[in-house]
Coordinates of C-alpha atoms in Angstrom, one line a residue:
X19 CA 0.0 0.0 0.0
X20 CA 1.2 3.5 -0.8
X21 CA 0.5 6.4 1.0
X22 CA 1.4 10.1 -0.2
X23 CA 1.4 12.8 2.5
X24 CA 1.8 16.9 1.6
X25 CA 3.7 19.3 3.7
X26 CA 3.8 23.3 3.5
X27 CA 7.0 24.1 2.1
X28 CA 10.1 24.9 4.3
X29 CA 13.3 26.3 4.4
X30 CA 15.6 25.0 2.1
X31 CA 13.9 22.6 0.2
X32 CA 13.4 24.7 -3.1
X33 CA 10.5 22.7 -4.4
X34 CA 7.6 24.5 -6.0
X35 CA 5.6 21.6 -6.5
X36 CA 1.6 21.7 -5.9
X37 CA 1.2 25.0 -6.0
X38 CA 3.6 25.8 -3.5
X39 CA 3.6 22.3 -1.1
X40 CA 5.9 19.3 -0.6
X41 CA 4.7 16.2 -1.1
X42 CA 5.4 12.8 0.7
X43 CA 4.2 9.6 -0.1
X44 CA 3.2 7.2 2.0
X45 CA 3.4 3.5 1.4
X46 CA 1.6 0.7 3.2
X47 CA 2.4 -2.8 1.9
X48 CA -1.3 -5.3 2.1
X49 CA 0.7 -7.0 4.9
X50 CA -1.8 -6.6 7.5
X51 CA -5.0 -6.4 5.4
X52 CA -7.3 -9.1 4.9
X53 CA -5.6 -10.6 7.2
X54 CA 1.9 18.6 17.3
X55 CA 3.1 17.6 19.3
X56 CA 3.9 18.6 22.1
X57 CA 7.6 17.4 22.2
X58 CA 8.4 14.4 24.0
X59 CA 10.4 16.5 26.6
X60 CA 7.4 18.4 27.2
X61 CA 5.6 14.9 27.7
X62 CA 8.1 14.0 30.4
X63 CA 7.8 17.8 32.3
X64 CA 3.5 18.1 31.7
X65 CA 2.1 14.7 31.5
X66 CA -0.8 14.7 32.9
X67 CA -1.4 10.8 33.1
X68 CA 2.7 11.2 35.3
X69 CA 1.6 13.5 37.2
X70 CA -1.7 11.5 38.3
X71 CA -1.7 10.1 42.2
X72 CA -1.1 6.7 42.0
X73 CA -4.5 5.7 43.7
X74 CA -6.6 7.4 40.8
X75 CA -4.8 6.4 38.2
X76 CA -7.0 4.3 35.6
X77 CA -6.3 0.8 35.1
X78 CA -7.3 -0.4 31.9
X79 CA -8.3 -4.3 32.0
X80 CA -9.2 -6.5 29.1
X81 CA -10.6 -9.8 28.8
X82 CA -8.7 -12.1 26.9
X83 CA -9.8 -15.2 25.8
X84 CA -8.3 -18.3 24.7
X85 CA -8.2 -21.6 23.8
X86 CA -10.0 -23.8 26.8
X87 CA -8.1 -26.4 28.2
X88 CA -9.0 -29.9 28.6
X89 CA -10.9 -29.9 25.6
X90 CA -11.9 -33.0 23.9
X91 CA -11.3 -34.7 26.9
X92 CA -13.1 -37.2 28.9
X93 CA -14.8 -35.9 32.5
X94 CA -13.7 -32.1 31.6
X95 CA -16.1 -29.5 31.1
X96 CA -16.0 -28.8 27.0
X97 CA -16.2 -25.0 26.0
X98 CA -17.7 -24.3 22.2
X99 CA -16.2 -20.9 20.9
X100 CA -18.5 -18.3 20.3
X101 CA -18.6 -14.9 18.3
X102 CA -17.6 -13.1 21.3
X103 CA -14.6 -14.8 21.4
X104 CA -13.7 -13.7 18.4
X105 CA -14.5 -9.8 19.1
X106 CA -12.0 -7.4 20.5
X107 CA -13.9 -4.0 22.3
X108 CA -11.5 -0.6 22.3
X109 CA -13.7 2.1 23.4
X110 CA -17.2 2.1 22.2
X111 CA -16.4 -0.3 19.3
X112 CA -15.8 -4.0 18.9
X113 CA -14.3 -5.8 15.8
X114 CA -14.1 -9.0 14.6
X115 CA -11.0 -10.1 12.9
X116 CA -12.0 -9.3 9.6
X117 CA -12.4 -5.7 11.0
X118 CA -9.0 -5.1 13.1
X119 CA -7.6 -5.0 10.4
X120 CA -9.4 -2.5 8.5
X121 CA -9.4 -0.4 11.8
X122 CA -5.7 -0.6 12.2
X123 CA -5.0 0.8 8.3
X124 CA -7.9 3.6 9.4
X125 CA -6.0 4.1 12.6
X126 CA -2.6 4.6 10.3
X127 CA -4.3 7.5 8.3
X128 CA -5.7 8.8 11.7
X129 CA -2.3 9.6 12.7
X130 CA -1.4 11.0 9.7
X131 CA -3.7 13.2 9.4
X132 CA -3.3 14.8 12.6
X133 CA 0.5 15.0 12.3
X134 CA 0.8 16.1 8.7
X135 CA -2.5 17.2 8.0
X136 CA -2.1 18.1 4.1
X137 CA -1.3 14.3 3.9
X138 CA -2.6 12.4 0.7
X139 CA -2.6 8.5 1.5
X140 CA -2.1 6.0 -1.3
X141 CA -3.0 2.6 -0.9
X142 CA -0.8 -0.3 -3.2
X143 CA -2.9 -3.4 -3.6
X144 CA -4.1 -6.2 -5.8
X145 CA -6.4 -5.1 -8.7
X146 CA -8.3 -7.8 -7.5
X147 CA -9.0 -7.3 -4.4
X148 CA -12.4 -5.4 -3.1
X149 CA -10.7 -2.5 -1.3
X150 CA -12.7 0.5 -0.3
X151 CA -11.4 2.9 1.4
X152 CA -13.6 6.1 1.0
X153 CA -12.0 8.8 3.0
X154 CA -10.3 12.6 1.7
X155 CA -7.0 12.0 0.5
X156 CA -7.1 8.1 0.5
X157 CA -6.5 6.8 -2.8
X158 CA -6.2 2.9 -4.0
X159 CA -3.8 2.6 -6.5
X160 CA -3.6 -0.9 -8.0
X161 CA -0.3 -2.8 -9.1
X162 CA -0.4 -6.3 -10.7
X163 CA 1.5 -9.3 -8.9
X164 CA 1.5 -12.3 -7.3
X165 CA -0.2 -11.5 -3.8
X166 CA -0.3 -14.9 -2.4
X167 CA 0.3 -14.9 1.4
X168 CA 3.8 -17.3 0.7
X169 CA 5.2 -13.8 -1.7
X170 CA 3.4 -10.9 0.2
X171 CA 6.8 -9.4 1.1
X172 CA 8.5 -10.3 -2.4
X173 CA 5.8 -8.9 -3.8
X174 CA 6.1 -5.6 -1.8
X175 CA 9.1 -4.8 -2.9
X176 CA 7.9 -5.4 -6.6
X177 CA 5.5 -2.9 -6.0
X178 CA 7.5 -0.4 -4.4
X179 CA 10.3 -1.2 -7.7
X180 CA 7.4 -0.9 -9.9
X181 CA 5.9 2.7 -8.6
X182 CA 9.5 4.1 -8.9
X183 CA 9.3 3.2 -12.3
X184 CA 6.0 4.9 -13.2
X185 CA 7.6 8.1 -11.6
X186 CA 10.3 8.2 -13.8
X187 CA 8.7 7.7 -16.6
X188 CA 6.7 10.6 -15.6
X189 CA 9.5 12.9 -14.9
X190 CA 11.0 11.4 -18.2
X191 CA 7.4 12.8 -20.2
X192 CA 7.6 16.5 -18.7
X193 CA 5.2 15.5 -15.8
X194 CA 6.4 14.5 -12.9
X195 CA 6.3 17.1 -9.8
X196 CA 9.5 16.8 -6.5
X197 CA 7.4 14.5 -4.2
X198 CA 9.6 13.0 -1.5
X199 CA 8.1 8.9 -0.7
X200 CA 8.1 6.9 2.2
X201 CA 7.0 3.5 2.4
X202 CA 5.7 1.7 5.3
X203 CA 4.0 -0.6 7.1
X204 CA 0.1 -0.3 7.6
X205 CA 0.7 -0.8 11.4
X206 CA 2.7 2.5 12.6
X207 CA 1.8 5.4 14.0
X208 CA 3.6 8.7 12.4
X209 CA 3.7 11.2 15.6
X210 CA 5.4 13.7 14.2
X211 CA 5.9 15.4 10.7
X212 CA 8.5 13.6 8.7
X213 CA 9.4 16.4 6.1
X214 CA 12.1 17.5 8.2
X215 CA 13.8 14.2 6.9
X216 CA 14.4 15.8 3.5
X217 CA 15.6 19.4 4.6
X218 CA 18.2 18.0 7.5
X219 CA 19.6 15.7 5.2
X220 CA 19.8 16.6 1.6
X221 CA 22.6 14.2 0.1
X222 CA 20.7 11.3 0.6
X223 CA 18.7 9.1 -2.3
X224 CA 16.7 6.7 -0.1
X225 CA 16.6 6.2 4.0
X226 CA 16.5 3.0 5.8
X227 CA 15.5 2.4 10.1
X228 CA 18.1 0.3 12.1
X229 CA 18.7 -1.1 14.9
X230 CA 21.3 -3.2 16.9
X231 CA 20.4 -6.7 16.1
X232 CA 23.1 -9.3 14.7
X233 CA 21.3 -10.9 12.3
X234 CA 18.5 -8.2 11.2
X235 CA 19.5 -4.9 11.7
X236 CA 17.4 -3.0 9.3
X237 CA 13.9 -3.0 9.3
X238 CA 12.0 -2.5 5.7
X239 CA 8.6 -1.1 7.6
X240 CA 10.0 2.5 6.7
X241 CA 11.5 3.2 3.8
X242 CA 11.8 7.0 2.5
X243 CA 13.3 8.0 -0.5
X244 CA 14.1 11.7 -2.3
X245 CA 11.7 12.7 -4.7
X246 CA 14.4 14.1 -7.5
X247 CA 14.5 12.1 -10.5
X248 CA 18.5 11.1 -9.4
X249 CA 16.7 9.9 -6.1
X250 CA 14.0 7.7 -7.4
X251 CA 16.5 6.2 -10.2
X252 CA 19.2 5.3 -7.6
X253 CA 16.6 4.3 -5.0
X254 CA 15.0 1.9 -8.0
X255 CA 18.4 0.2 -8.6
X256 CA 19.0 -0.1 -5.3
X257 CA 15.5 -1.8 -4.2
X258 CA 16.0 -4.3 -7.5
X259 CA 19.1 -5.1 -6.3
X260 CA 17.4 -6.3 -2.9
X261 CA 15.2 -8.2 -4.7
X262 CA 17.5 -9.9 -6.9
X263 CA 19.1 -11.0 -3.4
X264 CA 16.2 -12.3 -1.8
X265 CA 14.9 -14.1 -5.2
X266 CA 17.9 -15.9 -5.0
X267 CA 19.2 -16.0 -1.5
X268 CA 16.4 -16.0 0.8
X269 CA 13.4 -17.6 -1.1
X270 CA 12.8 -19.8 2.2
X271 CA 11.5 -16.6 3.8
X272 CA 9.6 -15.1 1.4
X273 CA 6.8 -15.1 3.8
X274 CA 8.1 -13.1 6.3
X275 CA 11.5 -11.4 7.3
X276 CA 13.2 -12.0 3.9
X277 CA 13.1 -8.4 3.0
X278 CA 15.0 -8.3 6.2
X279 CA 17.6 -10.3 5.4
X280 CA 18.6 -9.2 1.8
X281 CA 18.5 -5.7 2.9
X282 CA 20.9 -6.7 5.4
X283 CA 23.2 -8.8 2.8
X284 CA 23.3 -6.3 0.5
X285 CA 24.7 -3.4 2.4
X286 CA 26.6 -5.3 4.8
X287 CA 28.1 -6.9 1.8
X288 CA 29.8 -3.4 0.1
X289 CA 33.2 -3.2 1.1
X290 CA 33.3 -0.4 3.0
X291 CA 30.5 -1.0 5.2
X292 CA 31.3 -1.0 8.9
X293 CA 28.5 -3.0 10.7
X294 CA 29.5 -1.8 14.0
X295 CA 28.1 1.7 13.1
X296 CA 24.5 -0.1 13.8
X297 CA 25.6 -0.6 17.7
X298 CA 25.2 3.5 17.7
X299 CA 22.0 5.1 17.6
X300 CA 23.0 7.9 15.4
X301 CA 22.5 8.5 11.6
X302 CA 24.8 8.2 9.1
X303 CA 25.4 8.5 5.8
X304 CA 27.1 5.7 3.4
X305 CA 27.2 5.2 -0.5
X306 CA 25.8 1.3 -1.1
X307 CA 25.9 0.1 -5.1
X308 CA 25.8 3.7 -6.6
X309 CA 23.1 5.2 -4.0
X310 CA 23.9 7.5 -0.7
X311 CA 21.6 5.8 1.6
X312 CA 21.0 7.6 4.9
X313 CA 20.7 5.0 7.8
X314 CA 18.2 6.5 10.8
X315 CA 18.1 4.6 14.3
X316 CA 14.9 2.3 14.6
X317 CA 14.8 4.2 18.4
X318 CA 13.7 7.3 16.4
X319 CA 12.0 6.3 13.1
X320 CA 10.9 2.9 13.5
X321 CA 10.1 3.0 17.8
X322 CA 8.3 0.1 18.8
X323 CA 6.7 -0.6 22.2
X324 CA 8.4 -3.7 24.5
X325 CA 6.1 -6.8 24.8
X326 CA 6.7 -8.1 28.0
X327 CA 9.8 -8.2 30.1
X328 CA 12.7 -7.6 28.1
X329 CA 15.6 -5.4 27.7
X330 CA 13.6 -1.8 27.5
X331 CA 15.0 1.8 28.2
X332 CA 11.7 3.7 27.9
X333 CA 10.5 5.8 24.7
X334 CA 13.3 8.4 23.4
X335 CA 12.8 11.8 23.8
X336 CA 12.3 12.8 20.0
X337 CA 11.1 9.7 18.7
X338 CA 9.0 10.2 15.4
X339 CA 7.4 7.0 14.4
X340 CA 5.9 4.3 16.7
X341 CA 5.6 0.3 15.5
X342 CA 3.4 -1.7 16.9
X343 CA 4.7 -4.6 15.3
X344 CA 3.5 -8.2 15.8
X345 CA 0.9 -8.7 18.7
X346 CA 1.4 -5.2 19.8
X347 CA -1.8 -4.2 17.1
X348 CA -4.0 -4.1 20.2
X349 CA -2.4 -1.5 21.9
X350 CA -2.4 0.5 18.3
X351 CA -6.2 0.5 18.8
X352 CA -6.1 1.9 22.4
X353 CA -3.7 4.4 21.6
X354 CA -5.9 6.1 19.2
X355 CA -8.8 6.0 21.1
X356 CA -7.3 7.5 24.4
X357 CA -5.7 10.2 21.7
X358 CA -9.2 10.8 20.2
X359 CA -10.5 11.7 23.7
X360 CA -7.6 13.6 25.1
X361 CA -6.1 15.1 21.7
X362 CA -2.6 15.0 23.5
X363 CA 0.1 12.9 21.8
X364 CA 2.2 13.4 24.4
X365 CA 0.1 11.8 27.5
X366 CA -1.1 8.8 24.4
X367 CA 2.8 8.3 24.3
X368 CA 3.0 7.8 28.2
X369 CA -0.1 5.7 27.8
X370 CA 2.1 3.2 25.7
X371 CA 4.9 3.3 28.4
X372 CA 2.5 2.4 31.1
X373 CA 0.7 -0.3 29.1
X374 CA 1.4 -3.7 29.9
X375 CA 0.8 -6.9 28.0
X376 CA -3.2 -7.2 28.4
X377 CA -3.2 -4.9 25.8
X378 CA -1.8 -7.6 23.1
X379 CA -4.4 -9.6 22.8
X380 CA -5.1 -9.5 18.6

C-alpha cells in the first residue's frame, strides 16, 4: 500500500511543487490487510497521566480469551467458541478479525492526518482485491503481482520497484512534480511530521531504520526516498538489487523477514560498510551500489513498544514514528482511542509506556 502525504513548504527545500507544497508519499504494503506535538520533553515535564496520584490512576483491564483447556477430553467440562470470542472491544467499538484489520490501516491514516495534516494516502494493492477505502486524500492505486500470502513481502518490494518506475517515466514525459516517498507498514503510528527528513539531510537518495540486532538490523517497515528524479532512479536500482538477493538468497522466507535479510546482505556486503556503526544510535550516511543511503536509528523512526519483560529503556525523547509490530496491534487500537478523547500525543505516548501486556491480545 502507498500512502502520499503533503507538507507546506520549508526552508531550504526549493521545491515548487503543488502549487507551492511538498509532497510525501506514504506506502503501506497489504501486509496486514485481509488478514503537534507537544515534544516528547514536554511529555516528560506536563504529563498529565505522570503526574496522576497513583491511587486514581486508571487501570485499563481487558478480557482475553483463549483456547479452553481440557478440551476433547473425557470428564472435563467442554467450552464451544463463540462470536464473542472472536470480538475485540477498544472504546465504544468491537471488531471482529475481519475488522482489526481495517481499523488498524484507518488508525494509520488517523495519525497522519493529525501530524501532517495536508497528507494524501495511497494505498498499493491487488487489482483484484475489493478494497474501499472512501476517505479525503485516500486513494487505492492498484499494481499487478503475485499477492499470495507465501510472496506478500517479495511482492512488496515489486510494488515499491514498480511505482519508482511509473515516476520516472513521468518525470522522463515533462510530468512528474518533486514528491519526496516513504514507504511503510500499515501498522505504525507517524507522531510527528516527517518532512524534516528531507531538509536535515539533503545528500541522501533513499533512508532506511536500524537497529542493533546481529542478524536483522534494518527493518524494511520505513523506507523513505528523495523525490528528485537522481533519487528515485538510484533508489530503483537499489530496491532491485534487494530483490534480486532475496529471489535468490532468501526464497525460504519469502513469507516473512526476507526483505529483512537481503537488505541486510546487501549493504553489509559493500566493502566499506562497517556493521558496528548499527551498535550507535546515530544517523549516518554511506554510498551502497551507486546510492547515498541515509541509515536513521529504529529508536527514532521505527520506535516500537516492549512486549513483555525484556531489555527496555523507555520511549526516546524525539522519537517520530511508533511500530506496533507483531501482537502489539492491540495497543495501536487503544492508543488512538485514548488520543481521540484527550487530543494529546504526548500523554497517548506515556499511555504506551504504562501499558502492559493485556493490551496484546489481537
Amino acid at each position: 500500500m502507498i500512502f502520499e502525504s503533503v507538507g507546506p513548504l520549508k526552508g531550504s527545500l526549493g521545491m515548487r511543487a503543488c502549487g507551492g507544497c511538498r509532497r510525501f508519499l506514504f506506502f503501506l504494503p497489504l501486509v496486514f490487510f485481509l488478514p503537534y506535538l507537544l515534544s516528547v520533553l514536554e511529555l516528560h515535564e506536563k504529563s498529565v497521566v505522570e503526574d496522576l496520584p497513583r491511587k486514581n490512576r486508571q487501570k485499563f483491564d481487558h478480557l482475553i480469551l483463549g483456547p479452553a483447556a481440557g478440551q476433547r477430553l473425557p470428564n472435563r467440562l467442554q467450552c464451544q467458541d463463540s462470536r464473542a470470542s472472536n470480538m475485540v472491544t477498544v472504546g465504544n467499538a468491537s471488531y471482529s478479525k475481519t475488522e482489526r484489520s481495517m481499523a488498524i490501516l484507518n488508525v494509520f491514516i488517523n495519525f497522519i492526518q493529525v501530524t501532517m495534516p495536508k497528507s494524501d494516502v495511497f494505498i498499493l494493492t491487488d487489482p483484484a482485491s475489493d478494497l474501499s477505502m472512501p476517505r479525503k486524500g485516500v486513494t487505492i492505486y492498484p499494481i499487478h503481482g503475485e499477492y499470495s500470502r507465501d510472496k506478500l513481502m517479495l511482492q512488496r518490494i515489486r510494488s515499491y520497484i514498480t511505482f519508482l518506475e511509473r515516476r520516472i517515466r513521468e518525470h522522463s514525459q515533462g510530468q512528474g512534480h518533486i514528491n519526496h516517498y516513504v514507504f511503510t507498514d500499515s501498522d505504525i503510528a507517524v507522531v510527528d511530521d516527517l518532512g524534516h527528513i528531507f531538509h536535515d539531510y539533503q545528500n541522501f537518495h533513499l533512508a532506511l531504520t536500524f537497529r542493533n540486532n546481529k542478524d536483522q538490523p534494518l527493518n524494511s517497515g520505513f523506507i523513505a526516498v528523495r523525490g528528485t528524479p537522481d533519487g528515485i532512479s538510484r533508489a530503483k536500482i537499489f530496491l532491485e538489487e534487494v530483490l534480486r538477493v532475496y529471489s535468490s538468497k532468501y526464497m525460504n522466507a519469502s513469507r516473512m523477514l526476507g526483505d529483512q535479510l537481503a537488505l541486510a546482505w546487501v549493504v553489509k556486503s559493500h566493502p566499506s560498510f562497517d556493521a558496528r556503526r548499527f551498535t550507535k544510535a546515530q544517523p549516518f550516511v554511506e554510498d551502497i551500489i551507486g546510492a547515498s543511503v541515509l541509515f536513521l536509528p529504529c529508536a527514532t523512526y521505527n520506535w516500537t513498544p516492549p512486549e513483555g519483560a525484556g531489555q527496555f529503556h523507555g520511549m526516546p525523547l524525539d522519537v517520530k514514528v511508533v511500530h506496533f509490530k507483531g501482537s502489539r496491534k492491540r495497543l495501536m487500537l487503544e492508543s488512538w482511542n485514548f488520543f481521540s478523547s484527550s487530543s494529546d500525543i504526548s500523554d497517548m505516548l506515556c499511555l504506551i509506556l504504562m501499558s502492559g501486556r493485556t493490551k496484546y491480545d489481537f
